[in-house]
mmCIF file of C-alpha atoms in Angstrom:
data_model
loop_
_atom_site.group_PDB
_atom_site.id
_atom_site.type_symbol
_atom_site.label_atom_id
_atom_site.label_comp_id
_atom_site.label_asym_id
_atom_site.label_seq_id
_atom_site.Cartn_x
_atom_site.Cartn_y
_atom_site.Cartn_z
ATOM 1 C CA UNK K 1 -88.569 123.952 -50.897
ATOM 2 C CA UNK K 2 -91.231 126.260 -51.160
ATOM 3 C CA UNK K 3 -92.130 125.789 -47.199
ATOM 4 C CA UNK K 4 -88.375 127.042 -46.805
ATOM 5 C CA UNK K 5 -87.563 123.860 -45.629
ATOM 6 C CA UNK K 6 -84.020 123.107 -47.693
ATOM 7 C CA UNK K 7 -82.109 120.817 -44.942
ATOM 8 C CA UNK K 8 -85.790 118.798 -45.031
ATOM 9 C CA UNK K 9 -85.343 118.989 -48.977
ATOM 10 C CA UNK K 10 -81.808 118.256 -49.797
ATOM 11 C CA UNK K 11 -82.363 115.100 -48.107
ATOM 12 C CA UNK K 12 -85.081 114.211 -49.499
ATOM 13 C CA UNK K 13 -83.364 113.956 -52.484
ATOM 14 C CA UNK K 14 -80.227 112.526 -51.124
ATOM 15 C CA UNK K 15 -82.392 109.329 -50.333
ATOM 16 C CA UNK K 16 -84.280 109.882 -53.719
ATOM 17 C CA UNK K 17 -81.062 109.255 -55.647
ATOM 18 C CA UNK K 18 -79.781 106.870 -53.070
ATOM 19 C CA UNK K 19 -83.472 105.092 -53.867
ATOM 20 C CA UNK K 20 -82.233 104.827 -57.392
ATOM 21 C CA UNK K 21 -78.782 103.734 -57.130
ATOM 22 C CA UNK K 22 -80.163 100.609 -55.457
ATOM 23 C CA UNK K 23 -83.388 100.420 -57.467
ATOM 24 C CA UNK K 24 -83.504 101.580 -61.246
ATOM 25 C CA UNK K 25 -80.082 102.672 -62.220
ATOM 26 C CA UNK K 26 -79.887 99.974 -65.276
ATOM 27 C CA UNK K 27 -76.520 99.222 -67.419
ATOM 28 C CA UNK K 28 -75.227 102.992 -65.699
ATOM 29 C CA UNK K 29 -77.664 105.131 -66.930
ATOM 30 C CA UNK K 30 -79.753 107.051 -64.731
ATOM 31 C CA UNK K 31 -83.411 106.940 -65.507
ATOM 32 C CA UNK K 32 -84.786 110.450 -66.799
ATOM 33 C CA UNK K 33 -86.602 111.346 -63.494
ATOM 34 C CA UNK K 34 -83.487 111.932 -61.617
ATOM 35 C CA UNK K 35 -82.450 114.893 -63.781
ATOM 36 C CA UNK K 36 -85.338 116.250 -61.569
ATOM 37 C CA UNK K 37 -83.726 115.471 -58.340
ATOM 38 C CA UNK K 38 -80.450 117.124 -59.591
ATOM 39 C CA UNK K 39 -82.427 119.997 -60.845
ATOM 40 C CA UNK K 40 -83.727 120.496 -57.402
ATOM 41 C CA UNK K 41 -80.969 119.938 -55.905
ATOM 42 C CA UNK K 42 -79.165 122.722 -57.929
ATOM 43 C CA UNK K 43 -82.005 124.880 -56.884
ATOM 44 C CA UNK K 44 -81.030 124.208 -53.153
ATOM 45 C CA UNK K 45 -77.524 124.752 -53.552
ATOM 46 C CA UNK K 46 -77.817 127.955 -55.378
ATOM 47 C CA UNK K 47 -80.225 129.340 -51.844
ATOM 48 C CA UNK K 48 -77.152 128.690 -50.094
ATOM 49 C CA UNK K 49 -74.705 130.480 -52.249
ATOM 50 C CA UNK K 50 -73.228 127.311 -53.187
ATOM 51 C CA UNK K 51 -72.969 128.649 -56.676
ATOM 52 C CA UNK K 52 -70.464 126.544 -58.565
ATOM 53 C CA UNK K 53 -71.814 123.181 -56.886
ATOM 54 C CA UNK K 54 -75.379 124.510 -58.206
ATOM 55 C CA UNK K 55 -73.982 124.892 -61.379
ATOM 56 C CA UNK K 56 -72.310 121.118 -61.464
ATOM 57 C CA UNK K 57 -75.751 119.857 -60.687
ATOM 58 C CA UNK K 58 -77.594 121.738 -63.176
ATOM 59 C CA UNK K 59 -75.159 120.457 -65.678
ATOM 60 C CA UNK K 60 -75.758 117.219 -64.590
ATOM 61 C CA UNK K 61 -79.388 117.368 -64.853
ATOM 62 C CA UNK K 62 -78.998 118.513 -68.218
ATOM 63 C CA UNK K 63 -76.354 115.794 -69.053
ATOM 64 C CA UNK K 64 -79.347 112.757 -68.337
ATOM 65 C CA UNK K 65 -82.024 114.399 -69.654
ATOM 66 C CA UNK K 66 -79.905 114.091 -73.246
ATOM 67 C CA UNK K 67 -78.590 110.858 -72.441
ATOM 68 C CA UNK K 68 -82.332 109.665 -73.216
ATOM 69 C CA UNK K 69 -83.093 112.130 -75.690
ATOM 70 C CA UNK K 70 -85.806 113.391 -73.805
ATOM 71 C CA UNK K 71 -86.844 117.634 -73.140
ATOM 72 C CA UNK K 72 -87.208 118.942 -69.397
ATOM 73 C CA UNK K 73 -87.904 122.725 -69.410
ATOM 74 C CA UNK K 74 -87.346 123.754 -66.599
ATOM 75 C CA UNK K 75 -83.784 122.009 -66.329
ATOM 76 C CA UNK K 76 -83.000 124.740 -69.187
ATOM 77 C CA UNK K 77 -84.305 127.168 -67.077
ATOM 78 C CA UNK K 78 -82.712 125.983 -64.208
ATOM 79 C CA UNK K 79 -79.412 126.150 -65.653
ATOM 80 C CA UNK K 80 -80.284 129.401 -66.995
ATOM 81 C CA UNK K 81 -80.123 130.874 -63.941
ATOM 82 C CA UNK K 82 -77.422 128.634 -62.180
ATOM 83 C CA UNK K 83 -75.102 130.351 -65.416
ATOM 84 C CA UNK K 84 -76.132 133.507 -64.654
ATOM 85 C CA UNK K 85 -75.515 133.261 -60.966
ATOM 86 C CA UNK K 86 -71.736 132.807 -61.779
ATOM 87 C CA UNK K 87 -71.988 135.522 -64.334
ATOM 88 C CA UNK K 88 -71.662 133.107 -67.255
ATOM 89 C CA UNK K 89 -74.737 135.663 -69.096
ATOM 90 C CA UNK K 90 -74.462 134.646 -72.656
ATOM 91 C CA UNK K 91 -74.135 131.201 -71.986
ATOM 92 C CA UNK K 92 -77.814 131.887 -69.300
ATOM 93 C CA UNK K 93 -79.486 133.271 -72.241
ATOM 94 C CA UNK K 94 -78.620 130.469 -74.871
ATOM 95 C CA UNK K 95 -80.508 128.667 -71.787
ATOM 96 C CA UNK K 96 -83.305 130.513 -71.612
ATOM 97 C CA UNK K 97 -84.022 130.278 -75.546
ATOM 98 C CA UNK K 98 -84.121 127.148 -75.532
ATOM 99 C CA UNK K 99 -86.705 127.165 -72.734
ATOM 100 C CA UNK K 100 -88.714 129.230 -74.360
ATOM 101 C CA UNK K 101 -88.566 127.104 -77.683
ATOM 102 C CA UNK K 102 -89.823 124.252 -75.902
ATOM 103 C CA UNK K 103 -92.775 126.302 -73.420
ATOM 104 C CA UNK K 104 -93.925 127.585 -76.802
ATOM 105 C CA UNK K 105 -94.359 124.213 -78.538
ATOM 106 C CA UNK K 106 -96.744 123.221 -74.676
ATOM 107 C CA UNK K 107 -98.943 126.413 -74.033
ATOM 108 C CA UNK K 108 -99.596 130.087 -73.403
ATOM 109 C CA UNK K 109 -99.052 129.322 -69.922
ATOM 110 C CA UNK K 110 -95.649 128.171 -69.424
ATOM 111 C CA UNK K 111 -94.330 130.568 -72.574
ATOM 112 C CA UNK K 112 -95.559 133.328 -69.973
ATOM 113 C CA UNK K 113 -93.707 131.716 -67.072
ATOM 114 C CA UNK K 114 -90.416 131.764 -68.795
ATOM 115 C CA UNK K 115 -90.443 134.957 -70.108
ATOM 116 C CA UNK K 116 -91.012 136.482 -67.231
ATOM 117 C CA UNK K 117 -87.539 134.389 -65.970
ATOM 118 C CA UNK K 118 -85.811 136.056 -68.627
ATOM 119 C CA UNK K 119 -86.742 139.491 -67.537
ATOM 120 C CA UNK K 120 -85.296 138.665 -64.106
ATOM 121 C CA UNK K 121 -82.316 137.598 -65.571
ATOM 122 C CA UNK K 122 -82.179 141.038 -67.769
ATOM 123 C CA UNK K 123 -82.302 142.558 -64.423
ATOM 124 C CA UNK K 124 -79.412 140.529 -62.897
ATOM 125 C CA UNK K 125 -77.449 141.633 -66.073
ATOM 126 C CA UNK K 126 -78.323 145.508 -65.645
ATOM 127 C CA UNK K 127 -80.286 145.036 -69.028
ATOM 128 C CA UNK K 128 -82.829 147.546 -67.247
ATOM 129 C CA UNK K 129 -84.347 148.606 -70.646
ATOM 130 C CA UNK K 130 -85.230 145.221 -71.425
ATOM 131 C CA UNK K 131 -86.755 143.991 -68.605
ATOM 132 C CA UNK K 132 -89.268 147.205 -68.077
ATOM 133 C CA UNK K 133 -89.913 146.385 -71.643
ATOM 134 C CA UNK K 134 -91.278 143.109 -70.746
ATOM 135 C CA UNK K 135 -93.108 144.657 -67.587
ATOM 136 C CA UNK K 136 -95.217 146.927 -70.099
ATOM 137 C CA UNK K 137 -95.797 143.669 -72.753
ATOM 138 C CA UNK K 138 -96.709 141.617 -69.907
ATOM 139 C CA UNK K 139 -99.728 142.893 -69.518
ATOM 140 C CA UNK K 140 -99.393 142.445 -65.905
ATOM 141 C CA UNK K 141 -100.496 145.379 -63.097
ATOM 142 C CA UNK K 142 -99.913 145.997 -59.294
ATOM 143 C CA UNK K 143 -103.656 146.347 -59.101
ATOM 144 C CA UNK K 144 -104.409 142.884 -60.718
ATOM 145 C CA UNK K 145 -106.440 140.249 -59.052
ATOM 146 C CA UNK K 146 -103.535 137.810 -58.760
ATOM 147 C CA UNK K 147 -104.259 134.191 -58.889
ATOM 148 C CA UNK K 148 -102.875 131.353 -57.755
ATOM 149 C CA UNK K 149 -100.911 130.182 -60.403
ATOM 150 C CA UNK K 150 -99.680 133.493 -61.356
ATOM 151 C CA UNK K 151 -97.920 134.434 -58.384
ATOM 152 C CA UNK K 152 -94.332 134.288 -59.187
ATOM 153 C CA UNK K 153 -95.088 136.450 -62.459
ATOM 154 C CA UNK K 154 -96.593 139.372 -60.099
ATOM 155 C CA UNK K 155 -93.472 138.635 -57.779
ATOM 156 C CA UNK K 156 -91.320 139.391 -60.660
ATOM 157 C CA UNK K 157 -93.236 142.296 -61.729
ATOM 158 C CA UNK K 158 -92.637 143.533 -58.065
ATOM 159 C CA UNK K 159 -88.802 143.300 -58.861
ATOM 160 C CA UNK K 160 -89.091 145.111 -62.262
ATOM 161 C CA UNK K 161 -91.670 148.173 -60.317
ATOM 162 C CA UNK K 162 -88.386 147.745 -57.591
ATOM 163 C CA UNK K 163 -85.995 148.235 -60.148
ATOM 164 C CA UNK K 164 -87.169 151.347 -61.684
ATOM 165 C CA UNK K 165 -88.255 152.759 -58.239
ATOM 166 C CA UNK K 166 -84.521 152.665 -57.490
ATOM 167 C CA UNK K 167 -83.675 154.529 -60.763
ATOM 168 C CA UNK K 168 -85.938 157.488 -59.560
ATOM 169 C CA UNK K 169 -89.272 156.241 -60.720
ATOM 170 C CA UNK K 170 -91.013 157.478 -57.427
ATOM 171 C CA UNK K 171 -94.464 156.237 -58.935
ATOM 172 C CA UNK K 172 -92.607 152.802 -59.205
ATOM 173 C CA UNK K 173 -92.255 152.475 -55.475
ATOM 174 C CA UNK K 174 -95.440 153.174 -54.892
ATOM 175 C CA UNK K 175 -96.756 150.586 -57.153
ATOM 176 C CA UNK K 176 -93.867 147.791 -55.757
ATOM 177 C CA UNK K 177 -94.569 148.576 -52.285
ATOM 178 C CA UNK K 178 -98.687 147.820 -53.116
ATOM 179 C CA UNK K 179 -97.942 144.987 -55.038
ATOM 180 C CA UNK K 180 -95.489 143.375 -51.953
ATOM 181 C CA UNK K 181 -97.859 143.881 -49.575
ATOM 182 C CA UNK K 182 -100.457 142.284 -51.479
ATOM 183 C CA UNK K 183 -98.250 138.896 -52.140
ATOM 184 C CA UNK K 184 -97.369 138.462 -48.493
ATOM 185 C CA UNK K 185 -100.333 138.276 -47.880
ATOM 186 C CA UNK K 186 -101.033 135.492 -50.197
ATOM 187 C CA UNK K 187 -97.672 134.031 -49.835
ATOM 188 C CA UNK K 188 -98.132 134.038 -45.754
ATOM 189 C CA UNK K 189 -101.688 132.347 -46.073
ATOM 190 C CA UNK K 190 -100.082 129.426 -48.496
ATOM 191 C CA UNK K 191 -96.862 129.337 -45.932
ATOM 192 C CA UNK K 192 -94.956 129.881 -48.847
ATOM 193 C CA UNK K 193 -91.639 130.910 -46.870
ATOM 194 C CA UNK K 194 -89.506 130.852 -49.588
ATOM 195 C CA UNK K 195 -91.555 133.174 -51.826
ATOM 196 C CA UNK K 196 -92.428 135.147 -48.613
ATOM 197 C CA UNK K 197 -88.635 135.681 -47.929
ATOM 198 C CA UNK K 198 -88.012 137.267 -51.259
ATOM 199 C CA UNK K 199 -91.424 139.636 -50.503
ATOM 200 C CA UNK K 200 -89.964 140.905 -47.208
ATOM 201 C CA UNK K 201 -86.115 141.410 -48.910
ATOM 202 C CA UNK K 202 -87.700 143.553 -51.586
ATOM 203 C CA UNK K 203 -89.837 145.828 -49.637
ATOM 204 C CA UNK K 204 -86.704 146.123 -47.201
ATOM 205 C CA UNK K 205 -85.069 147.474 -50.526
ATOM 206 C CA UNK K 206 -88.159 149.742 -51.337
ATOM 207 C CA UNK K 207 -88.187 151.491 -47.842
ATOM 208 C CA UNK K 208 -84.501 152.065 -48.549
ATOM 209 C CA UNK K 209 -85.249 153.866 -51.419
ATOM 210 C CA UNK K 210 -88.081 155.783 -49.978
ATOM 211 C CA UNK K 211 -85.617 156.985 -47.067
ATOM 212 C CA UNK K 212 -87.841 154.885 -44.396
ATOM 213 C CA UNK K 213 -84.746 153.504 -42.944
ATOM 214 C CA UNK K 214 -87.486 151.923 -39.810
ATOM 215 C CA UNK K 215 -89.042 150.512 -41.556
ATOM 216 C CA UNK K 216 -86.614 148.552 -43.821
ATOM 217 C CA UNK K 217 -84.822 147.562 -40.367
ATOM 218 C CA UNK K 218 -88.343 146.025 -39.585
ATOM 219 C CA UNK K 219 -88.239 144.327 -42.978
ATOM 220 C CA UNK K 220 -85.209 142.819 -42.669
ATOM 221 C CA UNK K 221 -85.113 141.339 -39.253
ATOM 222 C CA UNK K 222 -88.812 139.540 -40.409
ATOM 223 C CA UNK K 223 -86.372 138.543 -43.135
ATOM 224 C CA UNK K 224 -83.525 137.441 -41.325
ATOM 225 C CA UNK K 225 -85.756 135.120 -38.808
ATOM 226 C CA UNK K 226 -87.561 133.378 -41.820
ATOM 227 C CA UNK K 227 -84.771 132.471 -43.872
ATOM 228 C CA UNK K 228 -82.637 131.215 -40.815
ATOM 229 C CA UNK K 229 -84.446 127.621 -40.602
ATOM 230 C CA UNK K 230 -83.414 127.157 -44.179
ATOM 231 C CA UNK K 231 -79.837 129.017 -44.273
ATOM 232 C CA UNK K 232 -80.841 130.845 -46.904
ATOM 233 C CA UNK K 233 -77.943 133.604 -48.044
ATOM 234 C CA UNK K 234 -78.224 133.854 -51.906
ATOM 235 C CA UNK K 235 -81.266 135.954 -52.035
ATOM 236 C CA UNK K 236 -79.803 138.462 -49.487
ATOM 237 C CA UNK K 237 -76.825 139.065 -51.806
ATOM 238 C CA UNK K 238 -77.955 139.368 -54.890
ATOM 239 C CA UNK K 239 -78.094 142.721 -54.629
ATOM 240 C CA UNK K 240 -75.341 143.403 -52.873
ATOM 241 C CA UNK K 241 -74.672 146.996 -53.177
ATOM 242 C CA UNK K 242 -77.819 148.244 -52.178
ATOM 243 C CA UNK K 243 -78.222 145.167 -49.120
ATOM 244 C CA UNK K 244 -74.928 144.661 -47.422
ATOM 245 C CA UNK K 245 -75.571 148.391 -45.684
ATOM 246 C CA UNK K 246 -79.118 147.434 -44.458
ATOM 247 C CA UNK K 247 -77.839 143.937 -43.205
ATOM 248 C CA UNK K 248 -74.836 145.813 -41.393
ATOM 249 C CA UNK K 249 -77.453 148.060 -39.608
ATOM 250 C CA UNK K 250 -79.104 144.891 -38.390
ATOM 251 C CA UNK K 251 -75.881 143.710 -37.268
ATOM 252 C CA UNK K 252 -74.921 146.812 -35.651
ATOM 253 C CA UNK K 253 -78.359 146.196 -33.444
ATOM 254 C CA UNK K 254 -79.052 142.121 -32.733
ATOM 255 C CA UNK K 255 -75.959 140.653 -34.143
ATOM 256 C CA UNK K 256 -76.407 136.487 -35.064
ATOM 257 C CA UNK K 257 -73.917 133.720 -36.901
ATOM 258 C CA UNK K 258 -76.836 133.493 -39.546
ATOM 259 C CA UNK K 259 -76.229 137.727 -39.911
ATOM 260 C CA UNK K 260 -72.403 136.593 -40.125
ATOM 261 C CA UNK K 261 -72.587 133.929 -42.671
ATOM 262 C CA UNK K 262 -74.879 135.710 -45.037
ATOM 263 C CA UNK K 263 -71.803 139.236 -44.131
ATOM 264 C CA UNK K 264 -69.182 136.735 -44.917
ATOM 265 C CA UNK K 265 -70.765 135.825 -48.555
ATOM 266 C CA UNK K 266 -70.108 139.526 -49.439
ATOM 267 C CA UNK K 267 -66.610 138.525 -49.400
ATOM 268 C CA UNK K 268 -64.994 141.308 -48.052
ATOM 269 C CA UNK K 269 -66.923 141.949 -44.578
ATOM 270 C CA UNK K 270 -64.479 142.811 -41.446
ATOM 271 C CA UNK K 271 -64.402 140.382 -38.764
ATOM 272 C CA UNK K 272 -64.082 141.018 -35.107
ATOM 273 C CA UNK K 273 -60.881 141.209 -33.359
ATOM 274 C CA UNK K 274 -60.089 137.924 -31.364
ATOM 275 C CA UNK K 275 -56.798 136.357 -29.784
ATOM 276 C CA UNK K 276 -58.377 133.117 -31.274
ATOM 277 C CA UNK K 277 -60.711 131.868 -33.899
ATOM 278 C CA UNK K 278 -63.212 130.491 -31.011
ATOM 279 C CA UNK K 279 -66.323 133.417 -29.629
ATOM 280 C CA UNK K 280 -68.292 131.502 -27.410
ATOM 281 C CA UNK K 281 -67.267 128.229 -29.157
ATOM 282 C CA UNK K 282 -67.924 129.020 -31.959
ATOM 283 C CA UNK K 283 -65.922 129.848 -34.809
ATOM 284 C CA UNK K 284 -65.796 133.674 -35.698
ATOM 285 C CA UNK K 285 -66.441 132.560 -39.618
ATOM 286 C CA UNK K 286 -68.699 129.007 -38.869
ATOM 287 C CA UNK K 287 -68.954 126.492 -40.834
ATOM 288 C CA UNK K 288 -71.455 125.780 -43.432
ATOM 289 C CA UNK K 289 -74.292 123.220 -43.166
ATOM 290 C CA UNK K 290 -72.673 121.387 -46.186
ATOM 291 C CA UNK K 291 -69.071 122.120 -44.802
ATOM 292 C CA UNK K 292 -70.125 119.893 -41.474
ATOM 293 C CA UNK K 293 -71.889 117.674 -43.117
ATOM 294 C CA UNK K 294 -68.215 116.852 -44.696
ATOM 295 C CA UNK K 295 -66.490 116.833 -41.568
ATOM 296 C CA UNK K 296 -68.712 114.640 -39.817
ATOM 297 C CA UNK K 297 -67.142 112.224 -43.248
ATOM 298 C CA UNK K 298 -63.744 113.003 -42.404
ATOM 299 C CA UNK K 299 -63.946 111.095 -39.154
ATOM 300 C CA UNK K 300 -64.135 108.229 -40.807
ATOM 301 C CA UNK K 301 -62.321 106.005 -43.185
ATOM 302 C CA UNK K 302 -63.829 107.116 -46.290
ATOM 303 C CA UNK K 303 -61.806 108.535 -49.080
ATOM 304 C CA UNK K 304 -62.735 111.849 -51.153
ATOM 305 C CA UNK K 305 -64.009 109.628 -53.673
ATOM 306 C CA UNK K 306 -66.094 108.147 -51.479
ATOM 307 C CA UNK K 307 -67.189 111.300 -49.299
ATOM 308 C CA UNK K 308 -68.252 112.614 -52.766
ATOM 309 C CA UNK K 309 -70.679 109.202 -53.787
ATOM 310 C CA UNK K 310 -71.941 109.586 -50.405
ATOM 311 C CA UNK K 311 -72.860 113.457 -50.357
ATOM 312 C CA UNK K 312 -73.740 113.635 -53.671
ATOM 313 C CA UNK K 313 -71.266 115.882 -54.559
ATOM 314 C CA UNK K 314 -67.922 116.598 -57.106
ATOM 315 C CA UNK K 315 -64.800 115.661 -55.833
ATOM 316 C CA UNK K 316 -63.372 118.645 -56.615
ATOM 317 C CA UNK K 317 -66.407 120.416 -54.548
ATOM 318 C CA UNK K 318 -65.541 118.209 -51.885
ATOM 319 C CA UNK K 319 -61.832 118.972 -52.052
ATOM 320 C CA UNK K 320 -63.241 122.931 -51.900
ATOM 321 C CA UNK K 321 -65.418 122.359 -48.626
ATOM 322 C CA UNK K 322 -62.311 120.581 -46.831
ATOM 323 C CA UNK K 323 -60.192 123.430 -47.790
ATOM 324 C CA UNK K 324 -62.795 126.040 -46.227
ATOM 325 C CA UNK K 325 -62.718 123.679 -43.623
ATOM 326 C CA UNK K 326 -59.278 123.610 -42.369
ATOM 327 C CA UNK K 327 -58.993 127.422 -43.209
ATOM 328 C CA UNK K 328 -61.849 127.766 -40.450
ATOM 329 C CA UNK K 329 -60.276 125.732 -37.789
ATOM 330 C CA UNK K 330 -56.796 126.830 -38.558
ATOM 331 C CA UNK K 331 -55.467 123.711 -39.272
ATOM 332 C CA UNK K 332 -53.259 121.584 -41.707
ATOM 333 C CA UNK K 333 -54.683 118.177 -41.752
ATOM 334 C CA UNK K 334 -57.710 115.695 -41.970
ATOM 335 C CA UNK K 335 -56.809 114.315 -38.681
ATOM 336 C CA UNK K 336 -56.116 118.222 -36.918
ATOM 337 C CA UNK K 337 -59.435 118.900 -38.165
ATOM 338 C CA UNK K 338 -61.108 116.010 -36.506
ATOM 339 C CA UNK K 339 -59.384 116.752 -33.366
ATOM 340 C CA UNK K 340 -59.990 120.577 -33.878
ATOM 341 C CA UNK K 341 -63.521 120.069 -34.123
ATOM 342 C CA UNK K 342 -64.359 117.852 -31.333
ATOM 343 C CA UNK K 343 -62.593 120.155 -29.081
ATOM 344 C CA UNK K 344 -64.967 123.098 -30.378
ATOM 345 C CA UNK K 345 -68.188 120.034 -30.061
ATOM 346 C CA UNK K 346 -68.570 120.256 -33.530
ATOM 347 C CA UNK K 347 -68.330 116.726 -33.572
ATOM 348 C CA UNK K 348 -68.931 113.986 -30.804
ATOM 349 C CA UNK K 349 -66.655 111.772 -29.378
#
């Protein structure tokens, strides 16, 4: 996950939970590890926009770990954020409390680490004041040596010196901008794409604000080309009003399906005019990794029930992805699909 690598990663823990269907899973009761893999798997889900499937799994984690009595922090944090993804904010901070209860009772360290969570979900509420109260009590600076193990703190720092940059804090930017350029470093030496991916999105956003509108292009298209191995789209629309016009420059320059997938998650992006749905064969809104990955299970004779054991999924989120699915092809049926897609070579045969 960190490498970027999420197709790699979700199926690693598809076969991890496969592993312990067939292994551990005693008198139906998951053992307590595999609130991890669901935890992850949330995580994954949530980089891919997926935001009410993240949610389900986060829930789920949740669910086990209190089936055995046991406390996971970071599945509370986990879910703090999957809650505040869908806007669900009071609900994200009862989360985050009780994170922080349990980080307090193990050390310094990890109190630190969720704090500094909270403050980026302050930010994702528009509670501004708060979280540049926690950037002063931090005691955190852009000129900081920045060790290892504090590098997400400084990266959130960097979103909290963004933040107030873009309320007219000049001096902000300044610091932000120093502070970004310092991490990619570090996160390009560790090949830390994910963390590296969030780096180049932000100073995109901080060359907005400083009216470098090169050199936010330049940002962005280094951003584009390393979250495309993973199909990453969540991080690019966070922040949607002040991305969707950079990413629509980009497109206006070296258009790409990963450009019009992470477009499309605005939800209200214009589409090109076509006599049909097909460009090139391919589909002028594609389909999903996840949304194939459920077709290729339509051609065959397993039920939604069964599509959902397989994939790891809700049957209502399965039920969701074949509705996407026939809206995409323009068709009415599990069997139009099939045929609809192997016409297109989205599927063999």
């Amino acid at each position: 996950v960190e490498r970027g690598q999420l197709h790699e990663a979700f199926s690693a823990c598809q076969d991890a939970l496969k592993y312990v269907e067939s292994s551990f899973k005693m008198g139906g009761r998951n053992p307590v590890a595999t609130a991890y893999i669901y935890f992850r798997l949330s995580t994954i889900l949530r980089h891919w926009n997926e935001l009410e499937e993240s949610l389900w799994h986060a829930k789920r984690a949740l669910e086990i770990t209190q089936k055995w009595g046991s406390g996971f922090r970071l599945v509370y944090v986990n879910l703090a954020i999957a809650l505040q993804a869908v806007s669900q904010d009071q609900e994200s901070m009862r989360a985050i409390q009780k994170a922080e209860t349990m980080a307090a009772e193990e050390s310094e360290f990890w109190l630190a680490d969720i704090r500094s969570v909270r403050a980026l979900l302050w930010l994702d509420q528009g509670n501004m004041s708060a979280a540049f109260r926690w950037a002063q009590e931090s005691g955190l600076s852009a000129e900081d040596e920045i060790p290892f193990s504090q590098q997400r703190l400084y990266l959130t720092l960097a979103q909290v010196l963004l933040a107030q940059g873009q309320n007219g804090d000049r001096a902000a930017l300044d610091k932000a901008l120093h502070l970004l350029s310092r991490l990619q470093v570090l996160f390009s030496n560790s090949n830390a794409q994910a963390y590296l991916l969030q780096v180049l999105i932000f100073k995109a956003l901080v060359f907005q604000a400083h009216g470098k509108t090169k050199e936010a292009q330049e940002a962005i298209r280094q951003a584009l080309s390393t979250g495309e191995p993973g199909d990453y789209i969540r991080v690019f629309v966070r922040d949607a009003g002040k991305m969707k016009g950079l990413l629509e420059q980009a497109a206006s320059k070296e258009n790409s399906l990963y450009l019009q997938r992470i477009l499309s998650a605005f939800g209200n992006n214009p589409q090109p005019e076509v006599s049909k749905a097909i460009i090139s064969n391919a589909l002028v809104e594609p389909l999903t990794q996840r949304e194939v990955e459920v077709l290729s299970k339509l051609d065959t004779e397993m039920s939604i029930p069964e599509i959902s054991n397989e994939l790891i999924l809700s049957v209502d989120t399965v039920r969701t992805h074949i509705k996407r699915i026939y809206r995409k092809l323009d068709v009415h049926s599990r069997y139009e699909a099939v045929t609809r897609a192997k016409d297109l070579k989205l599927l063999l045969g």
